[in-house]
Structures are given as structure tokens and as C-alpha cells.
Tab-separated table of C-alpha atoms in Angstrom:
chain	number	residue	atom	x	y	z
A	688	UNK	CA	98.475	-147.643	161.245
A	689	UNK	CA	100.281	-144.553	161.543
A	690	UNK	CA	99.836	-141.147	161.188
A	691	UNK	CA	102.481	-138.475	161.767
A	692	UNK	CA	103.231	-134.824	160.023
A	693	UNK	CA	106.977	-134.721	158.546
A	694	UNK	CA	107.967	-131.313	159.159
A	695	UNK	CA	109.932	-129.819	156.444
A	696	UNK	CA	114.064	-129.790	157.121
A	697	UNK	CA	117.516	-129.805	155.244
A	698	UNK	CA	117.709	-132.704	153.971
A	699	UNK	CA	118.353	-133.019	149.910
A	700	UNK	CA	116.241	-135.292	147.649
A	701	UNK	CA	117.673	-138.754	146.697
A	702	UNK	CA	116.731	-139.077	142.930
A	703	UNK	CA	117.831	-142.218	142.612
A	704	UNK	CA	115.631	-144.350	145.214
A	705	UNK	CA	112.415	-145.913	143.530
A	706	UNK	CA	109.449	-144.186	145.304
A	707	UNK	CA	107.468	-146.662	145.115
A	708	UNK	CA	108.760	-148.688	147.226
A	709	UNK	CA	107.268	-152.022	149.160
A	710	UNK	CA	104.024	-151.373	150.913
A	711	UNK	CA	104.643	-150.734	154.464
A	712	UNK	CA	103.774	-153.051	157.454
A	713	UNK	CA	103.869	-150.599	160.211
A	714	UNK	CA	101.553	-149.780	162.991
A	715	UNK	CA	103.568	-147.181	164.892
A	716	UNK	CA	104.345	-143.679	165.232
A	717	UNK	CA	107.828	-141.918	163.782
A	718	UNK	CA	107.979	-138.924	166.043
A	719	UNK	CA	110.336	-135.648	165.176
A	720	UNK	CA	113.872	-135.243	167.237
A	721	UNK	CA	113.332	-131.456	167.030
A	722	UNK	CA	109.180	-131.460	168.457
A	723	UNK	CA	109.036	-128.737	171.120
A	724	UNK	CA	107.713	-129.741	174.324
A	725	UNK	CA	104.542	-129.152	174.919
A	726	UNK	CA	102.224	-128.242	178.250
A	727	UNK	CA	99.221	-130.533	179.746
A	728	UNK	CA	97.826	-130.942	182.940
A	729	UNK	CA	96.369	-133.977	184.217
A	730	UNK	CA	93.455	-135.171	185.824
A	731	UNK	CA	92.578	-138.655	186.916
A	732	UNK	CA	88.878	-138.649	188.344
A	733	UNK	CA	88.574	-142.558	187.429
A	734	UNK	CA	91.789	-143.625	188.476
A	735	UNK	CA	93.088	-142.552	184.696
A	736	UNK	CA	96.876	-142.087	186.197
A	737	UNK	CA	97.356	-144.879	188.472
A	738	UNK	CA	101.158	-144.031	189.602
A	739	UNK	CA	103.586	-141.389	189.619
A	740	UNK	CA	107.222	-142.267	189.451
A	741	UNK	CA	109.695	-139.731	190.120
A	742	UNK	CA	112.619	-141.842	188.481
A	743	UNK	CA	116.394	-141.229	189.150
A	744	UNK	CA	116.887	-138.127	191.400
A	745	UNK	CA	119.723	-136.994	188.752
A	746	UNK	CA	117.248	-137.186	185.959
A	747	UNK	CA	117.224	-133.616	183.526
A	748	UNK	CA	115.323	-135.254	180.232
A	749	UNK	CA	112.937	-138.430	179.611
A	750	UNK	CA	111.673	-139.566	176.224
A	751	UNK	CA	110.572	-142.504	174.398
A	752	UNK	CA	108.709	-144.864	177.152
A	753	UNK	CA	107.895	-148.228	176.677
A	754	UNK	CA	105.629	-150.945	178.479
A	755	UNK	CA	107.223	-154.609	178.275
A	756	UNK	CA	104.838	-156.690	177.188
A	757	UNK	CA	103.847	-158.710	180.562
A	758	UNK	CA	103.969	-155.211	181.709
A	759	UNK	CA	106.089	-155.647	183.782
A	760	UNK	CA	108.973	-153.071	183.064
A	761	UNK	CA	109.190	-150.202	181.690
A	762	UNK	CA	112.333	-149.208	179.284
A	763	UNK	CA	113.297	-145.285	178.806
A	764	UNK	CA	115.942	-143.286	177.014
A	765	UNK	CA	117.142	-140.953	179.777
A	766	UNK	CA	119.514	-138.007	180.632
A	767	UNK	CA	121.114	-137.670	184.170
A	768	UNK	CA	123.478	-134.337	184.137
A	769	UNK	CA	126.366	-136.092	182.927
A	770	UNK	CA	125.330	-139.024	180.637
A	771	UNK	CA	122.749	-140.331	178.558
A	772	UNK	CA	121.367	-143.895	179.455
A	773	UNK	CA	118.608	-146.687	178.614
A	774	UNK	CA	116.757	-147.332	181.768
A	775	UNK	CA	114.787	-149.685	182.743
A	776	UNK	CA	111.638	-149.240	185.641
A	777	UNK	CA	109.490	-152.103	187.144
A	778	UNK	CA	106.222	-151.052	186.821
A	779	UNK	CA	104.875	-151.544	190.338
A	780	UNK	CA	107.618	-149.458	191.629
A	781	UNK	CA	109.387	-152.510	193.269
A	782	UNK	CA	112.723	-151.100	192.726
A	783	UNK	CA	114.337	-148.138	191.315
A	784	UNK	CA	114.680	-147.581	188.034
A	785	UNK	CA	118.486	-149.237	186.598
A	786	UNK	CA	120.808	-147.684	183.513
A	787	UNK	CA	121.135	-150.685	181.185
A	788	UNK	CA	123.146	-149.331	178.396
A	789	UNK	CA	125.163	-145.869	179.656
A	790	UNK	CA	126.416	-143.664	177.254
A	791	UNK	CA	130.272	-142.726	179.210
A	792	UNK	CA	133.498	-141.474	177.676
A	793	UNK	CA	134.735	-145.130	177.048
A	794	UNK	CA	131.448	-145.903	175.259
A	795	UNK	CA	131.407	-142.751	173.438
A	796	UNK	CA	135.008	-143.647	172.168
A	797	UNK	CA	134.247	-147.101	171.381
A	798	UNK	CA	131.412	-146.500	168.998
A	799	UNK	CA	131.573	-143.177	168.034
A	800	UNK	CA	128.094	-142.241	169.672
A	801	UNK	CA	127.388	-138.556	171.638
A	802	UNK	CA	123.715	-139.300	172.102
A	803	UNK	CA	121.289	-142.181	172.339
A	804	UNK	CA	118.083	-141.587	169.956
A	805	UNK	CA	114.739	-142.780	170.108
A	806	UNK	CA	113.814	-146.353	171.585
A	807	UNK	CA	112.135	-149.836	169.952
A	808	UNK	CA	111.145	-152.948	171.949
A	809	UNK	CA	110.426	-155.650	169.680
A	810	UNK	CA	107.120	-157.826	170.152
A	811	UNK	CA	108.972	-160.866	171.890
A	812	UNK	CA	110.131	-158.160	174.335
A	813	UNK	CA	113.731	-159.570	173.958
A	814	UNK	CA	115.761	-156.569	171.889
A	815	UNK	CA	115.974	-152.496	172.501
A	816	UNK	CA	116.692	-150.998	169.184
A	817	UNK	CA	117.359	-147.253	169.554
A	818	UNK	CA	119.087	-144.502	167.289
A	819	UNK	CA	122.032	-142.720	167.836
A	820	UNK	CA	123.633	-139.273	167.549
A	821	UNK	CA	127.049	-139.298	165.339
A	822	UNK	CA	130.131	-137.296	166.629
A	823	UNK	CA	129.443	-134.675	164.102
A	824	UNK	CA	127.700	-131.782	165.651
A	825	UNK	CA	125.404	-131.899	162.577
A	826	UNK	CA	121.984	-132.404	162.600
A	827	UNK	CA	120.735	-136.044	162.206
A	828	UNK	CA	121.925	-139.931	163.540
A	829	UNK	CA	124.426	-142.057	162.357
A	830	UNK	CA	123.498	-144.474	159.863
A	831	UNK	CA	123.276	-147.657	162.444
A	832	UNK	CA	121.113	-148.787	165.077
A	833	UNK	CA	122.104	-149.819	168.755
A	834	UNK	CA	121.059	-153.075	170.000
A	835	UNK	CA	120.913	-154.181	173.191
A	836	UNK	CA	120.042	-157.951	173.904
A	837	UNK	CA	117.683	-157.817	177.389
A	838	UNK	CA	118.715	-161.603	177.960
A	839	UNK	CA	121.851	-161.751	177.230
A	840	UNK	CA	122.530	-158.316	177.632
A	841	UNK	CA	125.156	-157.844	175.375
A	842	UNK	CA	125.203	-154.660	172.831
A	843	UNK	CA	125.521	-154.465	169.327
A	844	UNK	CA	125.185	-152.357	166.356
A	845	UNK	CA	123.177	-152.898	162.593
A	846	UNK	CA	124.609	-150.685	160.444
A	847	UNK	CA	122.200	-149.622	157.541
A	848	UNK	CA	123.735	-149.250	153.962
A	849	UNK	CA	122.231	-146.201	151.391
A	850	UNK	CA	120.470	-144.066	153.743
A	851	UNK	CA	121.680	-140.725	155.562
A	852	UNK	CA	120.426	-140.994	158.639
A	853	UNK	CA	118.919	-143.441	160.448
A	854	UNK	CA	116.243	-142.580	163.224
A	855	UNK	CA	112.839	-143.492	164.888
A	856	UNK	CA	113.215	-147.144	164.715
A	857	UNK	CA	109.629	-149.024	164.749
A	858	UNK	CA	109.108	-152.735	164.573
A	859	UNK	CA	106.582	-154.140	162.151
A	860	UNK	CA	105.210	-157.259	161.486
A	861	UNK	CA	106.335	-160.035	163.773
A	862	UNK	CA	109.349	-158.225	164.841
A	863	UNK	CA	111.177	-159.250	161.769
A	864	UNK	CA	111.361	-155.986	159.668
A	865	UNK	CA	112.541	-152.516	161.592
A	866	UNK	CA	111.067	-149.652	159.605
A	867	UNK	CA	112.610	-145.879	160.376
A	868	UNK	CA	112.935	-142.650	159.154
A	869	UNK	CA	115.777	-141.521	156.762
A	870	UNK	CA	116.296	-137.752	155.684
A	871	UNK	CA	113.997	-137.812	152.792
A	872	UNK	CA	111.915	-141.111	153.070
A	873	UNK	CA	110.618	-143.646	155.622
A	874	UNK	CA	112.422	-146.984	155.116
A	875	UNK	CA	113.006	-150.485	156.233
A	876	UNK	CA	115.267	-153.364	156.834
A	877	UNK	CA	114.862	-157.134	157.963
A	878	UNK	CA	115.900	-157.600	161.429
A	879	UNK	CA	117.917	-160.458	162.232
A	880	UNK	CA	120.029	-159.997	164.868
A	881	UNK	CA	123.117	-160.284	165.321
A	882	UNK	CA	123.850	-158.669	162.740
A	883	UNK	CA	127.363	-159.543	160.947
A	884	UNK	CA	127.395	-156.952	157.766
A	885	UNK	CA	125.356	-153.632	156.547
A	886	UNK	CA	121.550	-153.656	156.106
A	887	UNK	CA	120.401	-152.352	152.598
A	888	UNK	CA	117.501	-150.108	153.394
A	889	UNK	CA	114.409	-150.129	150.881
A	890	UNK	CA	112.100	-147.825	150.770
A	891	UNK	CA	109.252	-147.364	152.336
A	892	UNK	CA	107.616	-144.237	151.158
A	893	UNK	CA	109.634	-140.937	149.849
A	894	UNK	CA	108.756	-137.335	151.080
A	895	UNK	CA	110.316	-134.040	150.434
A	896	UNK	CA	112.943	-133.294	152.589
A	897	UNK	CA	112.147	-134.477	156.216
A	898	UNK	CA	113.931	-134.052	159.283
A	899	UNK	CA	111.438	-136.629	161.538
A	900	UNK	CA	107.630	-136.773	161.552
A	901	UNK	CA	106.531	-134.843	164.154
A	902	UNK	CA	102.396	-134.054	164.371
A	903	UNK	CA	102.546	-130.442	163.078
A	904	UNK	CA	98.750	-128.942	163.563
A	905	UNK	CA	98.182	-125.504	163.429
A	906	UNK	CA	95.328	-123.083	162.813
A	907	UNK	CA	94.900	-120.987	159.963
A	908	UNK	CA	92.048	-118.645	160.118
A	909	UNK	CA	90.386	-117.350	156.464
A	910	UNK	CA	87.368	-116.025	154.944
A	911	UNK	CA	85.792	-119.005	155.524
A	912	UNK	CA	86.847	-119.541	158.973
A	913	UNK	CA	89.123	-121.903	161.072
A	914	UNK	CA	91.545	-124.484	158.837
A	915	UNK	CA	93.725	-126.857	160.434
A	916	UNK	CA	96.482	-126.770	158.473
A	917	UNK	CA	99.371	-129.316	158.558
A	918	UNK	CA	102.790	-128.962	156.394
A	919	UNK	CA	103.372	-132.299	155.498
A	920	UNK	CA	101.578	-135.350	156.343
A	921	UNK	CA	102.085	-139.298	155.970
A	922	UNK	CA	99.754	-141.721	157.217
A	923	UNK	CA	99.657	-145.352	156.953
A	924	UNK	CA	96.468	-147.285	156.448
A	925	UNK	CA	95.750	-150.909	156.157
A	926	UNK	CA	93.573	-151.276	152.782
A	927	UNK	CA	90.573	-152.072	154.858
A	928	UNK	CA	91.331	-148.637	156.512
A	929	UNK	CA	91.334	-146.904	152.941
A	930	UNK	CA	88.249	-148.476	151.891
A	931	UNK	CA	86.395	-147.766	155.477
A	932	UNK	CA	87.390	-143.850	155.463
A	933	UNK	CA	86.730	-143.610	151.347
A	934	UNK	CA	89.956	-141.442	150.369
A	935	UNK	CA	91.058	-140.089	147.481
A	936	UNK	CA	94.133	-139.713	144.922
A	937	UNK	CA	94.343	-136.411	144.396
A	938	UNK	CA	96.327	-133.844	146.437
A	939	UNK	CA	95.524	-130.399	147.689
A	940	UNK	CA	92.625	-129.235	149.863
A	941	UNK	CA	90.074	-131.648	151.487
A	942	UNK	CA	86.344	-130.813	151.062
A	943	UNK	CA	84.584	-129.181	153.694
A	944	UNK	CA	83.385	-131.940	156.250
A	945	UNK	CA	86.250	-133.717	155.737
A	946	UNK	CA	87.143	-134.968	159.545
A	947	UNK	CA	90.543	-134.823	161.043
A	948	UNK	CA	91.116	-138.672	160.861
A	949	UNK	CA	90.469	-138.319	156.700
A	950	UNK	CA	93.427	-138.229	154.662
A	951	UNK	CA	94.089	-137.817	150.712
A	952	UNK	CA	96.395	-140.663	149.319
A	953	UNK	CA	97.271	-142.692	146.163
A	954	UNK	CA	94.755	-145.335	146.357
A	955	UNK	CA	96.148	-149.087	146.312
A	956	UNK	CA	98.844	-148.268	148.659
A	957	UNK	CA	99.544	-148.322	151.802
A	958	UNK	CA	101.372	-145.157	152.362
A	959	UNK	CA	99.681	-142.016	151.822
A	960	UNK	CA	101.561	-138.966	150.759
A	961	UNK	CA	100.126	-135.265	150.798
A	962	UNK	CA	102.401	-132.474	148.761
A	963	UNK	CA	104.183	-129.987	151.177
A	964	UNK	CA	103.846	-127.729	148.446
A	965	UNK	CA	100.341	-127.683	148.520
A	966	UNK	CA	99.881	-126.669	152.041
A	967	UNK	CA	96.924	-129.302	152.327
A	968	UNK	CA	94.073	-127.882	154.374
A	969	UNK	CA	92.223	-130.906	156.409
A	970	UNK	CA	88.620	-128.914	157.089
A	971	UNK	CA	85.944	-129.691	159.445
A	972	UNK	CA	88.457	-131.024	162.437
A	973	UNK	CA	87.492	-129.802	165.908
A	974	UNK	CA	88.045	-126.267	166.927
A	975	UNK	CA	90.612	-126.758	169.754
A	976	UNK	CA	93.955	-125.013	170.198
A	977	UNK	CA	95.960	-127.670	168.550
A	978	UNK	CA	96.515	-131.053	167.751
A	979	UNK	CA	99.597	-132.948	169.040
A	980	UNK	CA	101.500	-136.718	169.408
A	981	UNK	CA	99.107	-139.213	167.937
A	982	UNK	CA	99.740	-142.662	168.833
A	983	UNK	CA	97.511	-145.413	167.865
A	984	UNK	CA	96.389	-148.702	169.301
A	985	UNK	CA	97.813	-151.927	168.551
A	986	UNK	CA	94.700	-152.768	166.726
A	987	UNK	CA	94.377	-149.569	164.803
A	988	UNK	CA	90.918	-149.012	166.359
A	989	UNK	CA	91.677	-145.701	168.433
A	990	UNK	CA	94.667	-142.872	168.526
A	991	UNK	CA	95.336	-141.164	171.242
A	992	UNK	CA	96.291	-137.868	170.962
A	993	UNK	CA	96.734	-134.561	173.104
A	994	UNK	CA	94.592	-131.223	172.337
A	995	UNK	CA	95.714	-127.952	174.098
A	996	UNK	CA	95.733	-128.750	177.429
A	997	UNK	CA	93.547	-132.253	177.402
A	998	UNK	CA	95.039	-135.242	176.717
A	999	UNK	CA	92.080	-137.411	174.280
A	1000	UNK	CA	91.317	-140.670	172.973
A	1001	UNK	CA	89.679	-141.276	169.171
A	1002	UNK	CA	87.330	-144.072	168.811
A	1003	UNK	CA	88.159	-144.500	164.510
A	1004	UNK	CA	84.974	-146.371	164.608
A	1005	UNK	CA	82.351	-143.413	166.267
A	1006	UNK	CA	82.504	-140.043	165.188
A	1007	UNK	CA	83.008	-138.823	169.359
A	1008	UNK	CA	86.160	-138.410	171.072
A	1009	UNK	CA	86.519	-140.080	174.894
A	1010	UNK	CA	88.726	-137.104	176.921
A	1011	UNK	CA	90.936	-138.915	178.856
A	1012	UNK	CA	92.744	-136.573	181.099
A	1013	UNK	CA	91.731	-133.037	181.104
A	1014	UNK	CA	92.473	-130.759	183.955
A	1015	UNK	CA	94.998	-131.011	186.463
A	1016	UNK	CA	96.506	-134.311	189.286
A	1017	UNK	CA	95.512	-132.838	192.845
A	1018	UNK	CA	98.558	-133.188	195.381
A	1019	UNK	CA	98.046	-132.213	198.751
A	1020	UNK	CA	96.904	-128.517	198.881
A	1021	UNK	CA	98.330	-127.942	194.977
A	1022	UNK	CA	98.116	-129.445	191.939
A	1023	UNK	CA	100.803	-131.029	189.731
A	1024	UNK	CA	100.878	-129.909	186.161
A	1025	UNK	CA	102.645	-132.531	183.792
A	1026	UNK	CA	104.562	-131.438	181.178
A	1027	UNK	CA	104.488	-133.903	178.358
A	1028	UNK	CA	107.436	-134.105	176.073
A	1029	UNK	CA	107.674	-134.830	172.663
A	1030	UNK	CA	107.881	-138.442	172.441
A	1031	UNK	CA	105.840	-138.373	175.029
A	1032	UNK	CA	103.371	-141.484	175.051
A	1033	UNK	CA	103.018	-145.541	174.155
A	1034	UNK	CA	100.011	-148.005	174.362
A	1035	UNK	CA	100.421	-151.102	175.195
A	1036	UNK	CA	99.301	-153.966	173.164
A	1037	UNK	CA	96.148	-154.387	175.127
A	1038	UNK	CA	95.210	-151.185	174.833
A	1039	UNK	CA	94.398	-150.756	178.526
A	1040	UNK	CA	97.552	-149.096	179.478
A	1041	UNK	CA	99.837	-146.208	178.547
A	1042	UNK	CA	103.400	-145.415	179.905
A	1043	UNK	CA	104.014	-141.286	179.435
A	1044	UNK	CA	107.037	-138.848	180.633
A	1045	UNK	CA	106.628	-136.134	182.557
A	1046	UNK	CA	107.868	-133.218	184.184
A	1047	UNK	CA	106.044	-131.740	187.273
A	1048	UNK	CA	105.402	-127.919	187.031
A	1049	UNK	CA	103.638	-125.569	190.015
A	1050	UNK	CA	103.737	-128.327	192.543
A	1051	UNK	CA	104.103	-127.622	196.384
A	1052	UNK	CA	106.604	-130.312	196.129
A	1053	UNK	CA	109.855	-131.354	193.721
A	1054	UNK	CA	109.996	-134.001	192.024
A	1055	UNK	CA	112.122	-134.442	189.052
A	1056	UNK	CA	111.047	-135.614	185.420
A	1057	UNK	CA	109.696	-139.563	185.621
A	1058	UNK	CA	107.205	-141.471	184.284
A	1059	UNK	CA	103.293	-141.970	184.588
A	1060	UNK	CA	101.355	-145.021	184.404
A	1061	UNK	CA	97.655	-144.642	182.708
A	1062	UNK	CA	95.097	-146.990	183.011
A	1063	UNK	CA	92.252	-146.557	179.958
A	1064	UNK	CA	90.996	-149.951	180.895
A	1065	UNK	CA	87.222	-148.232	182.344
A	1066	UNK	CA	87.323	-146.480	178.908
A	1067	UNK	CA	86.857	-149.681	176.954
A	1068	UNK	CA	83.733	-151.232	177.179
């Protein structure tokens, strides 16, 4: 299941895609390169944040975490103040975390690359599939993937055939199709690595003019009071999920009562589309400061999302919300306020644990951006 707002950008319409489309497989999140970062503190009464790791002590930026799925490493797309890297962090803390594919001046030359994208694991935990920046200084990724083999460790490259960009990579199914966004559509392509040729993309679903799919909430106060309002939105549902929450077709503003996790879509499909011209209002969602970062569970059951300055799980199948973290991580005499970025979160399978970047703001101490640990396990019965 996924759920994410597309935020409008510069990219032109392709006419000549179908878009219709397959119906998509995915159960993940496309996030948007561009999201700002955004503020909340922590607090772990119930052991919610287990660890704290500070991470390399040249570290500037952290994004994209990911929980192996023994959990027993963690992979990250890093920046020291030099390079960018793909690290990789045990979990317990054993040892420090290791660059496994460096972005240097040879590398750079080789393929063409000036910055390393978002980051994929597939399910078998064998194969890092990230995007990549082109040499242009242009907004957008080059139209091919990085690969990088975790047991053989060798690196390679799928290029993707008729799309502009290619960004947000997100494994589906058994690990055999890699959906991602393009500049105006979400599309996909069988992954087989190695890869000898081009990939022809199909598409997934088609939107206006994209440039990612990053949650866009915002409040929009009328006669009537509070709207949440969200530019564009794309969600994908499993049919059972369509049936369950008793959408729509039609496109414009939801009725009143209509909860944040109800969406408007063409029914019979799996991806949902609401009109950025319309400006669709979703009604009756909780008055809080803002909605940001959904992720879902493996199992589609819950999304977990943060709220102003709370960090919040969503039971789909109860109409309450579980508030994970609110507050602030006591250190010492202070308190340590973690700054979330933008790609900011991943479950794990399980659905027990979470890996999250952070940076540390207002502490008595320093400690550079790293990576949290968060156990949910005492919020599932």
C-alpha cells in the first residue's frame, strides 16, 4: 500500500504513454528529493528508541535508512564533507558504520554520477538499488539505477529506456519488479540482475507533472472551518483495501467525515489518482499542525506517520491513533531534540522495528547526524 502526495514540479506531460497502465504491486513509499526537513522531538517512556548511533564523525547529511532483514545491518545513503557514500551499520553497534559504495572523483568519472539518490534493499536482502544524480546541474536523476551486489559486492548499473528520470526505487512483489518515480508518472521494470541491455519502463500510473511524491499536508482554514488540503495525491490500495474503505470515482472534494486515511479513486484499480487541478479537500482529518512522511507496514495494516512535533502510528483497522514518540529523549541534565529528515523512516517487515535519521538539536552534548533504532514491538498486541 502506499500513499504519498506528488508535489507539483517542471516536468512536461508525456502524451504518448498509455495511462492506464498495469496495476501496481507496490507496498512502499516514493518520497520527494526536494521535502524540507522537518522538526520532532523524541520521547521514549517504554523503551520506544532503544539506541542512538552517532554514525561517522565526518557525517553532514543522512537519508534513506534501511533494516536488513535478519536485522542485522543497517544500509544508509550518506554525506561526509567531501563525498557521498552507501553505508552500512550493524545494528547492535558492534562496529562502526563502513562506506560500501563511495562516490570519489574516479567514480564520478567512471559513471558519470555527482550524487547518490534514494536507497532499495530487495526482500532476499542481497541487492542495494539506489538513484543517482546526472552531471547536469539540472534538476532530476539519470535515467539508470546503481546496483550494488552485498555478496559479491560488485557494482553495476540498469539503465531504464523511455523515461526522464529515474528516482525512488521500491521493490514489489518478490523482489522481481522495481517500481519508481519518473517526471510525470510512477513506473516499473522487471529486475533481473545483472543487467546486460536497457529496461523498458511501463507505466504504472500517470500524474501531472511531478517532481517526487513527497506527503504535502497543509491547512486551509474557510467558512466552514479547518481543511486539510493536499496538492496532489496518489495512493495505492490492494482491492480488498478499496472495498474495506468504500471509495469513490469521482474527483474533487471529499464529504464531510471523510477521514484522513479515505481517498477518491477510479474504482477497479489499483492506483488512485486525485486532480491537482481540483485542489482536493480531504475533510474531517485530525486538527494537528500537519501531516508528514507516511510509511506503511509490510502488511498494510498500520502507517506511521509524523504530526507536528509527535511522531504517530495508524491502526487502518480502529478509528484511534497509537502516539509513538511525542515529546523529547532526556540526556543527562538536557534533552536531545531529533531532527527528522525527509526520507526519514522504514519499518521493518515485522513491524516491530523502525530504523530513522536524525540530527541532534539543543543537546548539552555534540553528536553529529546518525541513526535511531525504534522498537514498536509493546505497541502490538
Amino acid at each position: 500500500m502506499l500513499i504519498g502526495a506528488l508535489v507539483l514540479g517542471g516536468c512536461p506531460k508525456n502524451t504518448s504513454d498509455d495511462p492506464s497502465g498495469a496495476a501496481a504491486e507496490t507496498h512502499s513509499l516514493v518520497l520527494d528529493w526536494d521535502a524540507q526537513i522537518k522538526e520532532i522531538p523524541l520521547l521514549a517512556p517504554r523503551l520506544g528508541v532503544t539506541r542512538f548511533y552517532s554514525g561517522h564523525k565526518d557525517m553532514r547529511h543522512i537519508r534513506s535508512p534501511l533494516l536488513s532483514p535478519d536485522k542485522k545491518q543497517i544500509y544508509f545513503v550518506g554525506k561526509t564533507r567531501s563525498r557521498w557514500a552507501i553505508w552500512s551499520q550493524s545494528s547492535d553497534t558492534s562496529d562502526a558504520a563502513k562506506p560500501l559504495v563511495v562516490l570519489d572523483e574516479k567514480m564520478k568519472q567512471k559513471w558519470g554520477w555527482r550524487s547518490l539518490g534514494d536507497l532499495a534493499l530487495s526482500p532476499d536482502g542481497r541487492h542495494l538499488v539506489f538513484g543517482v544524480r546526472g552531471p547536469k546541474k539540472e534538476q532530476g536523476l539519470s535515467p539508470q539505477f546503481g546496483v550494488f551486489d552485498l555478496k559479491s559486492r560488485r557494482l553495476s548499473t540498469i539503465p531504464v529506456e523511455g523515461v526522464q528520470q529515474a528516482r525512488t526505487p521500491t521493490f514489489v512483489q518478490d523482489g522481481n519488479v522495481l517500481a519508481f518515480a519518473d517526471c510525470a508518472r510512477i513506473a516499473k521494470i522487471p529486475f533481473q540482475p545483472p543487467a546486460t541491455a536497457g529496461q523498458k519502463a511501463q507505466t504504472v500510473a500517470f500524474v501531472e507533472g511531478i517532481r517526487g511524491a513527497c506527503p504535502l499536508w497543509r491547512p486551509r482554514v474557510g467558512p466552514k472551518g479547518k481543511d486539510w488540503v493536499v496538492e496532489l495525491q496518489v495512493a495505492l490500495l490492494t482491492p480488498q483495501w478499496q472495498e474495506r474503505l468504500g471509495v469513490s470515482s469521482s474527483v474533487g472534494q471529499a464529504q464531510a467525515g471523510t477521514s484522513l486515511w479515505r481517498f477518491m479513486m477510479p474504482m477497479g484499480q489499483w492506483v488512485p489518482l486525485l486532480s491537482a487541478a481540483n485542489h482536493a479537500a480531504l475533510k474531517g482529518a485530525p486538527q494537528w499542525s500537519g501531516f508528514q512522511t507516511p510509511v506503511f507496514s509490510a502488511n498494510g495494516d498500520a502507517i506511521y506517520f509524523s504530526a507536528g512535533r509527535r511522531l504517530a502510528k495508524k491502526d487502518l483497522q480502529s478509528q484511534g491513533v497509537d502516539y509513538v514518540l511525542p515529546g523529547a529523549v532526556s540526556a543527562g541534565n538536557g534533552f536531545l531534540g531529533v531532527r527528522f529528515e525527509e526520507r526519514f523512516l522504514s519499518v521493518h517487515a515485522d513491524g516491530n522495528w523502525a530504523v530513522a535519521t536524525s540530527n541532534v538539536l539543543g543537546a548539552p552534548i555534540t553528536i553529529p547526524p546518525g541513526l535511531i533504532l525504534i522498537d514498536f514491538s509493546h505497541l502490538n498486541p
